[in-house]
mmCIF file of C-alpha atoms in Angstrom:
data_model
loop_
_atom_site.group_PDB
_atom_site.id
_atom_site.type_symbol
_atom_site.label_atom_id
_atom_site.label_comp_id
_atom_site.label_asym_id
_atom_site.label_seq_id
_atom_site.Cartn_x
_atom_site.Cartn_y
_atom_site.Cartn_z
ATOM 1 C CA MET G 164 -1.282 -32.940 -6.861
ATOM 2 C CA ASN G 165 -2.768 -34.280 -3.624
ATOM 3 C CA GLN G 166 -4.625 -31.819 -1.440
ATOM 4 C CA LEU G 167 -2.159 -29.583 0.385
ATOM 5 C CA TYR G 168 -2.721 -27.353 3.366
ATOM 6 C CA VAL G 169 -1.128 -23.940 3.791
ATOM 7 C CA ILE G 170 -0.458 -22.029 7.011
ATOM 8 C CA LYS G 171 -1.836 -18.483 7.082
ATOM 9 C CA LEU G 172 -0.213 -15.640 9.034
ATOM 10 C CA SER G 173 -2.781 -16.195 11.778
ATOM 11 C CA GLY G 174 -1.528 -19.777 12.182
ATOM 12 C CA GLU G 175 -4.743 -21.164 10.705
ATOM 13 C CA ARG G 176 -4.505 -24.098 8.284
ATOM 14 C CA GLU G 177 -6.538 -24.057 5.096
ATOM 15 C CA LEU G 178 -6.561 -25.915 1.805
ATOM 16 C CA PHE G 179 -4.290 -24.458 -0.848
ATOM 17 C CA SER G 180 -6.336 -22.579 -3.437
ATOM 18 C CA GLU G 181 -4.794 -22.240 -6.875
ATOM 19 C CA GLY G 182 -7.590 -19.788 -7.640
ATOM 20 C CA LYS G 183 -6.422 -17.392 -4.914
ATOM 21 C CA LEU G 184 -2.882 -17.422 -6.297
ATOM 22 C CA ARG G 185 -4.154 -16.835 -9.829
ATOM 23 C CA ASN G 186 -6.390 -13.995 -8.651
ATOM 24 C CA ALA G 187 -3.460 -12.290 -6.914
ATOM 25 C CA LEU G 188 -1.380 -12.559 -10.078
ATOM 26 C CA GLU G 189 -4.253 -11.278 -12.224
ATOM 27 C CA ARG G 190 -4.702 -8.263 -9.918
ATOM 28 C CA ALA G 191 -1.024 -7.518 -10.494
ATOM 29 C CA ALA G 192 -1.724 -7.470 -14.260
ATOM 30 C CA VAL G 193 0.590 -10.414 -14.927
ATOM 31 C CA VAL G 194 0.087 -11.655 -18.493
ATOM 32 C CA PRO G 195 -1.825 -14.983 -18.784
ATOM 33 C CA HIS G 196 1.045 -17.174 -19.972
ATOM 34 C CA LEU G 197 3.262 -15.916 -17.133
ATOM 35 C CA ILE G 198 0.480 -16.597 -14.619
ATOM 36 C CA ASP G 199 0.363 -20.206 -15.834
ATOM 37 C CA GLU G 200 4.142 -20.532 -15.601
ATOM 38 C CA THR G 201 4.283 -18.976 -12.128
ATOM 39 C CA VAL G 202 1.514 -21.184 -10.735
ATOM 40 C CA LYS G 203 3.208 -24.270 -12.194
ATOM 41 C CA GLU G 204 6.556 -23.283 -10.635
ATOM 42 C CA VAL G 205 5.037 -22.587 -7.210
ATOM 43 C CA LYS G 206 3.079 -25.856 -7.172
ATOM 44 C CA SER G 207 6.201 -27.821 -8.118
ATOM 45 C CA GLN G 208 7.947 -26.601 -4.938
ATOM 46 C CA MET G 209 5.057 -26.800 -2.498
ATOM 47 C CA LYS G 210 4.872 -29.184 0.446
ATOM 48 C CA ASP G 211 2.057 -29.752 2.896
ATOM 49 C CA GLY G 212 2.043 -27.095 5.610
ATOM 50 C CA ILE G 213 3.829 -24.456 3.539
ATOM 51 C CA PRO G 214 3.367 -20.919 4.930
ATOM 52 C CA THR G 215 1.498 -18.488 2.692
ATOM 53 C CA THR G 216 4.497 -16.154 3.012
ATOM 54 C CA GLU G 217 6.640 -18.813 1.315
ATOM 55 C CA ILE G 218 4.118 -19.132 -1.525
ATOM 56 C CA TYR G 219 4.399 -15.374 -2.005
ATOM 57 C CA ARG G 220 8.213 -15.572 -1.970
ATOM 58 C CA LEU G 221 8.279 -18.345 -4.572
ATOM 59 C CA ALA G 222 5.912 -16.491 -6.887
ATOM 60 C CA PHE G 223 7.707 -13.172 -6.440
ATOM 61 C CA SER G 224 11.139 -14.700 -7.094
ATOM 62 C CA TYR G 225 9.916 -16.385 -10.274
ATOM 63 C CA LEU G 226 8.355 -13.162 -11.563
ATOM 64 C CA ARG G 227 11.401 -11.067 -10.674
ATOM 65 C CA GLU G 228 13.622 -13.230 -12.869
ATOM 66 C CA ARG G 229 11.266 -12.900 -15.836
ATOM 67 C CA GLU G 230 9.431 -9.575 -15.738
ATOM 68 C CA GLN G 231 10.286 -6.902 -13.177
ATOM 69 C CA GLY G 232 7.153 -4.872 -13.815
ATOM 70 C CA SER G 233 4.939 -7.821 -12.910
ATOM 71 C CA ALA G 234 7.063 -8.578 -9.855
ATOM 72 C CA GLY G 235 6.764 -4.983 -8.683
ATOM 73 C CA ARG G 236 2.974 -4.996 -8.954
ATOM 74 C CA TYR G 237 2.674 -8.408 -7.290
ATOM 75 C CA GLY G 238 4.958 -7.217 -4.479
ATOM 76 C CA LEU G 239 2.996 -4.014 -3.822
ATOM 77 C CA ARG G 240 1.896 -4.953 -0.305
ATOM 78 C CA LYS G 241 5.439 -5.764 0.804
ATOM 79 C CA ALA G 242 6.748 -2.654 -0.946
ATOM 80 C CA ILE G 243 4.438 -0.421 1.086
ATOM 81 C CA MET G 244 5.735 -1.959 4.318
ATOM 82 C CA GLU G 245 9.268 -1.178 3.153
ATOM 83 C CA MET G 246 8.366 2.527 3.118
ATOM 84 C CA GLY G 247 8.897 2.546 6.906
ATOM 85 C CA PRO G 248 10.029 2.422 9.624
ATOM 86 C CA ASP G 249 8.118 5.658 10.267
ATOM 87 C CA GLY G 250 4.751 6.386 8.702
ATOM 88 C CA HIS G 251 5.445 9.737 7.026
ATOM 89 C CA PRO G 252 6.101 8.362 3.512
ATOM 90 C CA PHE G 253 2.849 6.389 3.781
ATOM 91 C CA GLU G 254 0.978 9.538 4.802
ATOM 92 C CA ASN G 255 2.418 11.310 1.766
ATOM 93 C CA LEU G 256 1.342 8.405 -0.453
ATOM 94 C CA VAL G 257 -2.227 8.649 0.857
ATOM 95 C CA GLY G 258 -2.111 12.389 0.238
ATOM 96 C CA GLU G 259 -1.014 11.826 -3.365
ATOM 97 C CA ILE G 260 -3.883 9.368 -3.915
ATOM 98 C CA LEU G 261 -6.340 12.019 -2.752
ATOM 99 C CA LYS G 262 -4.745 14.650 -5.001
ATOM 100 C CA VAL G 263 -5.397 12.395 -7.993
ATOM 101 C CA GLN G 264 -9.045 12.338 -6.899
ATOM 102 C CA GLY G 265 -9.159 16.136 -7.110
ATOM 103 C CA PHE G 266 -8.621 17.078 -3.461
ATOM 104 C CA GLU G 267 -6.410 19.843 -2.135
ATOM 105 C CA VAL G 268 -4.155 18.165 0.406
ATOM 106 C CA GLU G 269 -2.038 19.044 3.439
ATOM 107 C CA THR G 270 -0.060 16.523 5.491
ATOM 108 C CA SER G 271 1.182 16.476 9.098
ATOM 109 C CA VAL G 272 -0.853 19.469 10.283
ATOM 110 C CA LEU G 273 -1.017 20.531 13.955
ATOM 111 C CA LEU G 274 -4.521 21.624 14.957
ATOM 112 C CA GLN G 275 -5.980 22.742 18.262
ATOM 113 C CA GLY G 276 -9.113 20.822 19.109
ATOM 114 C CA LYS G 277 -11.821 21.697 21.578
ATOM 115 C CA CYS G 278 -9.864 19.921 24.326
ATOM 116 C CA VAL G 279 -6.285 19.223 23.163
ATOM 117 C CA GLN G 280 -3.903 19.688 20.242
ATOM 118 C CA HIS G 281 -3.673 17.001 17.542
ATOM 119 C CA GLU G 282 -1.400 16.241 14.601
ATOM 120 C CA VAL G 283 -3.610 15.345 11.645
ATOM 121 C CA ASP G 284 -1.913 13.058 9.124
ATOM 122 C CA VAL G 285 -3.793 14.288 6.051
ATOM 123 C CA ILE G 286 -6.389 17.005 5.447
ATOM 124 C CA ALA G 287 -8.229 16.758 2.109
ATOM 125 C CA ILE G 288 -10.569 19.450 0.777
ATOM 126 C CA LYS G 289 -12.809 19.414 -2.303
ATOM 127 C CA GLY G 290 -15.899 21.572 -2.647
ATOM 128 C CA ASP G 291 -17.882 21.405 0.584
ATOM 129 C CA ARG G 292 -16.028 18.283 1.758
ATOM 130 C CA LYS G 293 -13.251 18.576 4.339
ATOM 131 C CA ILE G 294 -11.803 15.229 5.374
ATOM 132 C CA MET G 295 -9.643 14.373 8.376
ATOM 133 C CA VAL G 296 -7.539 11.346 7.430
ATOM 134 C CA GLU G 297 -5.768 9.175 10.008
ATOM 135 C CA CYS G 298 -3.093 6.925 8.475
ATOM 136 C CA LYS G 299 -2.069 3.792 10.365
ATOM 137 C CA PHE G 300 1.164 2.352 9.000
ATOM 138 C CA HIS G 301 2.466 -1.070 10.050
ATOM 139 C CA ASN G 302 5.814 -2.668 9.202
ATOM 140 C CA VAL G 303 4.506 -6.222 9.530
ATOM 141 C CA GLN G 304 1.589 -7.811 7.729
ATOM 142 C CA GLU G 305 0.181 -9.616 10.777
ATOM 143 C CA VAL G 306 -0.710 -6.415 12.665
ATOM 144 C CA LYS G 307 -4.310 -5.287 12.181
ATOM 145 C CA SER G 308 -5.887 -1.926 12.891
ATOM 146 C CA ASP G 309 -8.381 -2.953 15.548
ATOM 147 C CA ILE G 310 -11.350 -1.452 17.373
ATOM 148 C CA LYS G 311 -9.069 0.588 19.672
ATOM 149 C CA VAL G 312 -7.638 2.370 16.634
ATOM 150 C CA ALA G 313 -11.103 3.120 15.239
ATOM 151 C CA LEU G 314 -12.296 4.467 18.602
ATOM 152 C CA TYR G 315 -9.180 6.638 18.929
ATOM 153 C CA VAL G 316 -9.634 8.100 15.442
ATOM 154 C CA GLN G 317 -13.306 8.859 16.083
ATOM 155 C CA ALA G 318 -12.457 10.576 19.386
ATOM 156 C CA ARG G 319 -9.916 12.820 17.628
ATOM 157 C CA PHE G 320 -12.486 13.646 14.966
ATOM 158 C CA GLU G 321 -15.065 14.605 17.598
ATOM 159 C CA ASP G 322 -12.550 16.953 19.242
ATOM 160 C CA LEU G 323 -11.656 18.650 15.946
ATOM 161 C CA LYS G 324 -14.723 18.629 13.709
ATOM 162 C CA GLU G 325 -16.605 21.672 15.008
ATOM 163 C CA THR G 326 -13.601 23.967 15.396
ATOM 164 C CA HIS G 327 -12.147 23.093 11.980
ATOM 165 C CA HIS G 328 -15.361 22.250 10.107
ATOM 166 C CA PHE G 329 -14.451 18.691 9.157
ATOM 167 C CA THR G 330 -17.263 16.882 7.346
ATOM 168 C CA GLU G 331 -15.744 13.382 7.189
ATOM 169 C CA VAL G 332 -13.222 11.165 8.926
ATOM 170 C CA TRP G 333 -11.210 8.448 7.191
ATOM 171 C CA LEU G 334 -9.034 5.692 8.631
ATOM 172 C CA VAL G 335 -6.504 4.347 6.114
ATOM 173 C CA THR G 336 -4.161 1.457 6.933
ATOM 174 C CA ASN G 337 -1.712 -0.601 4.880
ATOM 175 C CA THR G 338 -2.709 -3.861 6.595
ATOM 176 C CA LYS G 339 -6.069 -5.368 7.471
ATOM 177 C CA LEU G 340 -8.836 -3.975 9.639
ATOM 178 C CA SER G 341 -10.316 -6.139 12.379
ATOM 179 C CA TYR G 342 -13.963 -7.182 12.121
ATOM 180 C CA ASP G 343 -14.910 -4.956 15.067
ATOM 181 C CA ALA G 344 -13.088 -1.969 13.557
ATOM 182 C CA ILE G 345 -15.035 -2.394 10.314
ATOM 183 C CA GLN G 346 -18.350 -2.754 12.123
ATOM 184 C CA TYR G 347 -17.664 0.302 14.284
ATOM 185 C CA ALA G 348 -16.626 2.376 11.264
ATOM 186 C CA LYS G 349 -19.853 1.475 9.462
ATOM 187 C CA CYS G 350 -21.934 2.404 12.506
ATOM 188 C CA ALA G 351 -20.077 5.655 13.250
ATOM 189 C CA GLY G 352 -19.990 6.888 9.646
ATOM 190 C CA MET G 353 -16.215 6.578 9.381
ATOM 191 C CA HIS G 354 -14.746 5.707 5.968
ATOM 192 C CA ALA G 355 -12.288 2.860 6.590
ATOM 193 C CA VAL G 356 -9.750 1.701 4.001
ATOM 194 C CA GLY G 357 -7.461 -1.302 4.446
ATOM 195 C CA TRP G 358 -5.336 -3.468 2.201
ATOM 196 C CA SER G 359 -8.283 -5.547 0.998
ATOM 197 C CA TYR G 360 -11.194 -3.471 2.315
ATOM 198 C CA PRO G 361 -13.595 -2.364 0.991
ATOM 199 C CA ARG G 362 -13.889 -4.700 -1.985
ATOM 200 C CA GLU G 363 -14.039 -1.703 -4.324
ATOM 201 C CA GLY G 364 -11.838 1.110 -3.105
ATOM 202 C CA SER G 365 -9.304 -0.840 -1.040
ATOM 203 C CA LEU G 366 -5.814 0.609 -0.629
ATOM 204 C CA GLN G 367 -4.479 -1.721 -3.320
ATOM 205 C CA HIS G 368 -7.179 -0.615 -5.772
ATOM 206 C CA LEU G 369 -6.661 3.076 -4.994
ATOM 207 C CA ILE G 370 -2.909 2.845 -5.634
ATOM 208 C CA GLU G 371 -3.281 0.868 -8.857
ATOM 209 C CA ARG G 372 -6.113 3.049 -10.180
ATOM 210 C CA ALA G 373 -4.053 6.199 -9.586
ATOM 211 C CA GLU G 374 -0.854 4.531 -10.889
ATOM 212 C CA LEU G 375 0.967 5.704 -7.760
ATOM 213 C CA HIS G 376 3.196 2.720 -7.074
ATOM 214 C CA PRO G 377 5.755 3.527 -4.349
ATOM 215 C CA ILE G 378 9.422 3.579 -5.319
ATOM 216 C CA THR G 379 9.960 0.592 -3.012
ATOM 217 C CA CYS G 380 8.319 -1.542 -5.740
ATOM 218 C CA LEU G 381 11.383 -1.084 -7.947
ATOM 219 C CA GLU G 382 13.814 -3.979 -8.324
ATOM 220 C CA SER G 383 16.426 -2.095 -10.353
ATOM 221 C CA VAL G 384 17.603 0.097 -7.444
ATOM 222 C CA THR G 385 19.161 -0.784 -4.093
ATOM 223 C CA LYS G 386 17.597 -0.458 -0.645
ATOM 224 C CA GLU G 387 20.007 2.374 0.111
ATOM 225 C CA GLU G 388 18.940 4.253 -3.023
ATOM 226 C CA LYS G 389 15.270 3.761 -2.139
ATOM 227 C CA ARG G 390 15.918 5.130 1.348
ATOM 228 C CA MET G 391 17.623 8.223 -0.078
ATOM 229 C CA TRP G 392 14.604 8.784 -2.307
ATOM 230 C CA LEU G 393 12.144 8.448 0.571
ATOM 231 C CA ASP G 394 14.221 10.760 2.762
ATOM 232 C CA GLY G 395 14.341 13.231 -0.128
ATOM 233 C CA GLY G 396 10.590 13.257 -0.653
ATOM 234 C CA ILE G 397 10.537 10.952 -3.692
ATOM 235 C CA ILE G 398 7.673 8.636 -2.751
ATOM 236 C CA THR G 399 6.166 7.258 -5.966
ATOM 237 C CA CYS G 400 7.433 6.204 -9.375
ATOM 238 C CA LYS G 401 5.479 9.165 -10.733
ATOM 239 C CA ASP G 402 7.792 11.442 -8.705
ATOM 240 C CA ILE G 403 10.804 9.983 -10.526
ATOM 241 C CA ARG G 404 9.179 10.757 -13.869
ATOM 242 C CA GLU G 405 8.215 14.298 -12.914
ATOM 243 C CA LYS G 406 11.167 15.526 -10.838
ATOM 244 C CA PRO G 407 14.305 16.217 -12.916
ATOM 245 C CA ASN G 408 16.627 15.894 -9.902
ATOM 246 C CA ALA G 409 15.231 12.536 -8.724
ATOM 247 C CA PHE G 410 18.254 10.494 -9.787
ATOM 248 C CA MET G 411 20.644 13.017 -8.224
ATOM 249 C CA ILE G 412 18.857 12.712 -4.865
ATOM 250 C CA ALA G 413 19.662 8.984 -4.722
ATOM 251 C CA ASN G 414 23.115 9.321 -6.359
ATOM 252 C CA ILE G 415 22.104 6.911 -9.119
ATOM 253 C CA HIS G 416 24.625 6.752 -11.964
ATOM 254 C CA GLU G 417 23.513 7.979 -15.365
ATOM 255 C CA ARG G 418 24.011 4.563 -16.969
ATOM 256 C CA GLN G 419 21.309 3.201 -14.638
ATOM 257 C CA HIS G 420 18.685 5.831 -15.497
ATOM 258 C CA ALA G 421 17.301 4.118 -18.604
ATOM 259 C CA ILE G 422 17.062 0.778 -16.782
ATOM 260 C CA VAL G 423 15.045 2.317 -13.952
ATOM 261 C CA MET G 424 12.758 4.203 -16.336
ATOM 262 C CA LYS G 425 12.123 1.038 -18.349
ATOM 263 C CA GLU G 426 11.038 -0.754 -15.165
ATOM 264 C CA ILE G 427 8.775 2.153 -14.215
ATOM 265 C CA ASP G 428 7.136 2.019 -17.652
ATOM 266 C CA LYS G 429 6.447 -1.705 -17.211
ATOM 267 C CA LEU G 430 5.206 -1.202 -13.659
ATOM 268 C CA CYS G 431 2.928 1.793 -14.167
ATOM 269 C CA GLY G 432 2.406 2.039 -17.909
ATOM 270 C CA LYS G 433 3.865 4.712 -20.165
#
């Protein structure tokens, strides 16, 4: 294949990297032979100037036809965006991640600060640590959490920390953080988590390590059924396993139960 350029979300052109595609598939725990097949299929349909979003679509479509569990893991980023339009399911997901890490968690808590009242997305407590977590959810991949967001979060923390004895502040977003936001967070002592930041401990890694894939990863249920689950407080595939009434909440017929559970086992492991 001659050298081909791809168009990133930013509009920037760069050379197509087969290695990047393979790495993304490997992170999704796609088996080696299926990685080879997927890369071959994508390359066979590529043209110069193809958007990176189209490369994702081609790979996802190929995986979906062959192994739903792999498709669900590969589509994790898009699945998180489908948890919207509001950010409450995402806040609950972040709370569940922290519970797996041994924290006691509260979500959507109104607190009076030194100056004004604030709604804190997540409060996490373990030992002598008390963390104020600000969750920034975006429906589109192009939107970054920038320096204004980091400054806003730090200002809220400063207003609340003494009255409520917070020891740490975290900013967690489902998209990328701007360079300035990262630099400010490092300087201010804020723990920032984005889709691919930090290298160890990014949002993707935290979800996969905790095996807390959102129900929007599932291909065996409809969008309407997913929405009923989210509205009913069923956020992760783990919730479906652990809550006996999960299928009733989404009005999913009994004959579909085994199909959904099989996909969950492939997605998250038994």
